[in-house]
Short mmCIF file of C-alpha atoms and ligand atoms in Angstrom, two decimals:
data_model
loop_
_atom_site.label_atom_id
_atom_site.label_comp_id
_atom_site.label_asym_id
_atom_site.label_seq_id
_atom_site.Cartn_x
_atom_site.Cartn_y
_atom_site.Cartn_z
CA MET A 24 -27.71 14.12 -58.37
CA THR A 25 -27.67 16.14 -55.37
CA LEU A 26 -29.38 20.16 -55.41
CA THR A 27 -27.95 21.64 -52.07
CA ILE A 28 -29.21 25.12 -50.91
CA ALA A 29 -26.86 27.84 -49.54
CA ILE A 30 -28.27 29.99 -46.83
CA ASP A 31 -26.22 32.36 -44.99
CA GLY A 32 -26.95 36.18 -43.23
CA PRO A 33 -26.27 37.44 -40.09
CA ALA A 34 -27.20 36.77 -35.97
CA ALA A 35 -31.25 36.33 -36.07
CA ALA A 36 -32.26 36.87 -39.64
CA GLY A 37 -34.40 33.63 -39.22
CA LYS A 38 -31.73 30.92 -41.12
CA GLY A 39 -32.60 28.09 -39.11
CA THR A 40 -36.31 28.95 -39.01
CA LEU A 41 -35.95 28.91 -42.76
CA SER A 42 -33.93 26.12 -43.68
CA ARG A 43 -35.82 23.43 -40.80
CA GLN A 44 -39.10 24.80 -43.24
CA ILE A 45 -37.04 24.45 -46.27
CA ALA A 46 -35.68 20.99 -45.75
CA GLU A 47 -39.27 19.66 -44.75
CA GLU A 48 -40.81 20.60 -47.29
CA TYR A 49 -38.09 20.00 -50.58
CA GLY A 50 -37.35 16.60 -48.05
CA PHE A 51 -33.40 17.34 -48.05
CA HIS A 52 -31.18 16.96 -44.72
CA HIS A 53 -30.49 20.29 -42.86
CA LEU A 54 -27.16 21.41 -41.33
CA ASP A 55 -26.95 24.41 -39.08
CA THR A 56 -23.11 24.68 -39.82
CA GLY A 57 -23.00 27.45 -37.01
CA LEU A 58 -23.25 23.99 -34.03
CA THR A 59 -19.84 22.36 -36.03
CA TYR A 60 -18.51 26.10 -34.91
CA ARG A 61 -20.84 26.04 -31.04
CA ALA A 62 -19.68 22.25 -30.43
CA THR A 63 -15.89 22.75 -31.02
CA ALA A 64 -16.16 25.67 -28.80
CA LYS A 65 -18.03 23.66 -26.45
CA ALA A 66 -14.80 20.65 -26.68
CA LEU A 67 -12.58 23.38 -25.97
CA LEU A 68 -14.36 25.61 -23.14
CA ASP A 69 -15.07 21.59 -21.62
CA ALA A 70 -11.66 20.98 -21.41
CA SER A 71 -10.52 23.99 -19.93
CA LEU A 72 -8.27 24.16 -22.77
CA PRO A 73 -7.56 27.71 -24.88
CA LEU A 74 -9.71 29.30 -27.62
CA ASP A 75 -6.44 31.30 -28.53
CA ASP A 76 -4.50 28.13 -29.81
CA GLU A 77 -5.15 27.14 -33.80
CA ALA A 78 -3.53 23.47 -33.16
CA VAL A 79 -5.48 23.21 -30.16
CA ALA A 80 -8.85 24.20 -32.08
CA GLU A 81 -8.22 22.57 -35.21
CA ARG A 82 -8.17 19.28 -33.51
CA MET A 83 -11.13 19.85 -31.50
CA ALA A 84 -12.54 20.79 -34.61
CA LEU A 85 -11.18 17.48 -37.02
CA GLU A 86 -13.48 15.71 -34.08
CA VAL A 87 -17.06 17.26 -33.92
CA GLU A 88 -19.38 14.17 -35.48
CA LEU A 89 -22.36 16.00 -37.05
CA SER A 90 -24.66 13.36 -36.62
CA GLY A 91 -24.80 14.18 -32.88
CA LEU A 92 -25.41 18.14 -32.95
CA ASP A 93 -27.96 19.16 -30.78
CA ARG A 94 -28.74 23.23 -30.05
CA SER A 95 -30.47 22.79 -26.82
CA VAL A 96 -26.69 21.65 -25.71
CA LEU A 97 -25.11 24.42 -27.55
CA SER A 98 -27.52 27.45 -26.84
CA ALA A 99 -25.34 28.69 -24.40
CA HIS A 100 -24.40 32.16 -24.70
CA ALA A 101 -20.57 31.87 -23.51
CA ILE A 102 -20.63 28.69 -26.13
CA GLY A 103 -21.73 31.37 -28.80
CA GLU A 104 -19.05 33.71 -27.58
CA ALA A 105 -16.44 31.34 -27.64
CA ALA A 106 -17.20 29.75 -30.96
CA SER A 107 -17.33 33.66 -32.57
CA LYS A 108 -13.95 34.01 -31.75
CA ILE A 109 -12.57 30.63 -32.85
CA ALA A 110 -14.47 30.83 -36.51
CA VAL A 111 -12.25 33.54 -37.27
CA MET A 112 -9.19 30.63 -37.31
CA PRO A 113 -8.10 29.14 -40.82
CA ALA A 114 -7.51 25.57 -39.63
CA VAL A 115 -11.10 25.48 -37.22
CA ARG A 116 -12.48 26.77 -40.39
CA ARG A 117 -10.60 24.43 -42.91
CA ALA A 118 -11.29 21.30 -40.46
CA LEU A 119 -15.61 21.93 -40.49
CA VAL A 120 -15.77 23.38 -43.44
CA GLU A 121 -13.83 19.90 -45.26
CA ALA A 122 -17.30 18.38 -43.37
CA GLN A 123 -19.41 20.76 -44.23
CA ARG A 124 -18.76 20.09 -47.94
CA ALA A 125 -19.03 15.67 -47.50
CA PHE A 126 -22.21 16.75 -45.69
CA SER A 127 -23.87 19.19 -49.20
CA LYS A 128 -23.19 15.74 -50.98
CA LYS A 129 -26.56 14.16 -49.40
CA GLU A 130 -28.67 12.14 -51.35
CA PRO A 131 -31.65 13.80 -52.26
CA GLY A 132 -30.20 17.37 -51.65
CA THR A 133 -29.21 19.36 -48.60
CA VAL A 134 -29.97 22.42 -46.92
CA LEU A 135 -26.79 24.25 -44.94
CA ASP A 136 -27.28 27.59 -43.30
CA GLY A 137 -24.69 29.88 -41.75
CA ARG A 138 -22.34 32.72 -42.91
CA ASP A 139 -20.26 31.39 -45.93
CA ILE A 140 -22.11 28.82 -47.87
CA GLY A 141 -22.94 30.47 -50.51
CA THR A 142 -19.72 31.96 -50.82
CA VAL A 143 -16.71 29.29 -50.14
CA VAL A 144 -18.73 25.74 -48.43
CA CYS A 145 -20.98 25.28 -51.04
CA PRO A 146 -20.17 27.72 -54.40
CA ASP A 147 -21.96 26.13 -56.55
CA ALA A 148 -25.52 25.79 -54.64
CA ALA A 149 -28.28 25.37 -56.94
CA VAL A 150 -29.70 28.24 -54.46
CA LYS A 151 -28.26 30.30 -53.05
CA LEU A 152 -30.17 33.10 -49.87
CA TYR A 153 -28.74 36.25 -47.97
CA VAL A 154 -31.46 36.10 -45.25
CA THR A 155 -31.10 39.59 -43.24
CA ALA A 156 -33.27 42.22 -41.10
CA SER A 157 -32.14 45.52 -39.97
CA PRO A 158 -30.25 44.96 -36.50
CA GLU A 159 -32.77 46.74 -33.75
CA VAL A 160 -35.61 43.59 -35.54
CA ARG A 161 -32.87 40.57 -34.49
CA ALA A 162 -31.71 42.06 -31.37
CA LYS A 163 -35.81 42.06 -30.65
CA ARG A 164 -36.72 38.16 -32.39
CA ARG A 165 -33.41 37.45 -29.21
CA PHE A 166 -35.20 39.75 -26.48
CA ASP A 167 -38.38 37.92 -27.47
CA GLU A 168 -37.26 33.98 -27.33
CA ILE A 169 -34.95 34.82 -23.72
CA VAL A 170 -38.47 36.43 -22.40
CA GLY A 171 -40.44 33.46 -24.05
CA ASN A 172 -38.61 30.55 -21.89
CA GLY A 173 -38.94 32.67 -18.88
CA ALA A 174 -35.99 34.19 -18.33
CA VAL A 175 -35.59 38.08 -17.58
CA ALA A 176 -33.73 40.07 -21.17
CA ASP A 177 -31.87 43.07 -21.27
CA TYR A 178 -32.37 44.79 -24.79
CA ALA A 179 -30.06 47.38 -25.07
CA ALA A 180 -27.22 44.40 -24.03
CA ILE A 181 -28.63 41.84 -26.53
CA PHE A 182 -28.75 44.85 -29.47
CA ASP A 183 -24.90 45.75 -28.24
CA ASP A 184 -24.05 41.57 -28.67
CA VAL A 185 -25.86 41.35 -32.24
CA LYS A 186 -24.04 44.41 -33.70
CA LYS A 187 -20.68 42.96 -32.02
CA ARG A 188 -21.40 39.28 -33.70
CA ASP A 189 -22.03 40.95 -37.25
CA GLU A 190 -18.52 43.41 -36.49
CA ARG A 191 -16.59 39.84 -35.55
CA ASP A 192 -18.22 37.92 -38.34
CA MET A 193 -18.84 40.58 -41.46
CA GLY A 194 -14.43 41.81 -40.40
CA ARG A 195 -12.62 39.48 -40.49
CA ALA A 196 -10.07 38.06 -42.92
CA ASP A 197 -10.77 34.55 -43.47
CA SER A 198 -14.32 34.28 -45.56
CA PRO A 199 -16.46 36.83 -43.80
CA LEU A 200 -20.28 37.19 -44.02
CA ARG A 201 -20.89 38.64 -46.92
CA PRO A 202 -23.49 37.58 -50.06
CA ALA A 203 -22.37 35.82 -53.01
CA ASP A 204 -22.80 37.29 -55.88
CA ASP A 205 -25.60 35.60 -57.14
CA ALA A 206 -27.15 35.25 -53.66
CA HIS A 207 -30.96 35.77 -53.78
CA LEU A 208 -31.12 38.83 -50.89
CA LEU A 209 -34.63 38.19 -48.64
CA ASP A 210 -34.86 41.07 -45.87
CA THR A 211 -37.19 39.49 -43.40
CA SER A 212 -37.26 42.79 -41.39
CA GLU A 213 -41.07 43.57 -41.53
CA MET A 214 -42.04 39.22 -42.63
CA SER A 215 -44.08 36.48 -40.90
CA ILE A 216 -42.08 33.70 -40.59
CA GLU A 217 -45.16 32.10 -43.16
CA ALA A 218 -43.85 35.45 -45.28
CA ALA A 219 -40.46 34.71 -45.29
CA PHE A 220 -41.12 30.88 -46.02
CA GLN A 221 -43.39 32.07 -49.03
CA ALA A 222 -41.51 34.31 -50.33
CA ALA A 223 -38.34 31.82 -50.29
CA LYS A 224 -40.38 29.07 -51.71
CA SER A 225 -40.84 30.96 -55.24
CA LEU A 226 -37.37 31.69 -55.19
CA ILE A 227 -36.09 28.51 -55.02
CA ASP A 228 -38.94 26.84 -57.47
CA ALA A 229 -38.43 29.52 -59.82
CA ALA A 230 -34.11 28.97 -59.54
CA LEU A 231 -34.67 25.22 -60.08
CA ILE A 232 -37.63 25.21 -62.56
CA LYS A 233 -34.90 27.27 -64.84
CA LYS A 234 -31.82 24.88 -64.01
CA ILE A 235 -33.74 21.52 -64.93
O1 CDP B 329 -31.07 30.58 -37.62
P1 CDP B 329 -30.84 32.12 -37.46
O2 CDP B 329 -30.37 32.85 -36.16
O3 CDP B 329 -30.88 33.50 -38.43
O4 CDP B 329 -32.12 32.80 -36.68
P2 CDP B 329 -33.55 32.04 -36.06
O5 CDP B 329 -32.89 31.16 -35.04
O6 CDP B 329 -34.58 31.39 -37.22
O7 CDP B 329 -34.92 33.05 -35.90
C1 CDP B 329 -34.53 34.23 -34.68
C2 CDP B 329 -35.09 33.98 -34.31
O8 CDP B 329 -36.56 34.63 -35.01
C3 CDP B 329 -36.55 33.08 -33.80
O9 CDP B 329 -37.23 32.80 -32.42
C4 CDP B 329 -37.28 33.15 -35.07
O10 CDP B 329 -38.46 31.96 -34.59
C5 CDP B 329 -38.19 34.43 -35.07
N1 CDP B 329 -37.60 34.30 -36.83
C6 CDP B 329 -38.97 35.73 -36.58
O11 CDP B 329 -39.32 36.18 -35.33
N2 CDP B 329 -39.67 36.17 -38.17
C7 CDP B 329 -39.00 35.81 -39.42
N3 CDP B 329 -39.27 35.66 -39.87
C8 CDP B 329 -38.10 34.59 -39.37
C9 CDP B 329 -37.08 34.48 -37.28
O1 CDP B 330 -24.69 32.62 -32.21
P1 CDP B 330 -25.44 32.64 -33.51
O2 CDP B 330 -26.38 32.04 -33.52
O3 CDP B 330 -25.18 34.61 -33.78
O4 CDP B 330 -24.73 32.05 -35.11
P2 CDP B 330 -24.70 30.21 -35.14
O5 CDP B 330 -25.32 30.49 -36.53
O6 CDP B 330 -24.97 29.89 -34.32
O7 CDP B 330 -22.93 30.36 -34.83
C1 CDP B 330 -22.22 30.90 -34.15
C2 CDP B 330 -20.45 31.62 -34.48
O8 CDP B 330 -20.04 30.33 -35.57
C3 CDP B 330 -21.33 32.99 -35.15
O9 CDP B 330 -20.75 34.04 -34.41
C4 CDP B 330 -20.33 32.59 -35.86
O10 CDP B 330 -18.92 33.46 -36.11
C5 CDP B 330 -19.87 30.98 -36.81
N1 CDP B 330 -19.99 30.67 -38.05
C6 CDP B 330 -19.06 30.75 -38.81
O11 CDP B 330 -18.50 31.78 -38.86
N2 CDP B 330 -19.36 30.81 -39.98
C7 CDP B 330 -20.32 29.98 -39.88
N3 CDP B 330 -20.74 29.14 -41.65
C8 CDP B 330 -21.52 29.40 -39.08
C9 CDP B 330 -20.86 30.10 -37.79
#
């Protein structure tokens, strides 16, 4: 039997950081599903293909290899923007969700993070966490990341971007970002990375004991 942990939430809430810690703690496989949308977008951009042709985008989505995904080659701002545009297309979502579901069945367990894991990809996940933080805190985290890498950042522009990304993710018709009814909410606005991990671990351990 496979145990799946679903982690959803808005941009820069801390999903990736938490998912990697959980995967390590429990010895589970981890998939950052945002990378599947980013890889599709990058393939379209690299081939100079349009971002508004659903059939073309679907073809690219069907080609995405989950094993080769690497955030460092998919992190460009333009790729994120394109990813969030093609993520509204039902055919693209269908293709990527199918691959994500297949991944979620790996033994002995999996952690998937994204926007629709608990609601659409893995509705039967053993544990669902909805990780969030205020838009101000999330924008500051992105700002610190960029400055930490030695680049120049504009907080107001990043804040604006976080708000726009939220609107697009929460407002789309197909699989909008929202907590599943049975998700545990984890607001990390005032939490360190370690505190968020300990809070998540307590929720997961309690949920897993109940399931056994
Ligand atoms: O995956 P997601 O976009 O939700 O966020 P992330 O990449 O895990 O985290 C975004 C940034 O916030 C990273 O630089 C983390 O180190 C930082 N972070 C934090 O400062 N406090 C937390 N509780 C969680 C993340
Ligand atoms: O760029 P950011 O870190 O905010 O997000 P990401 O996790 O890298 O995902 C890129 C884009 O893919 C997001 O803006 C979402 O619109 C989309 N996405 C989605 O629709 N469903 C998922 N399960 C994961 C990502």
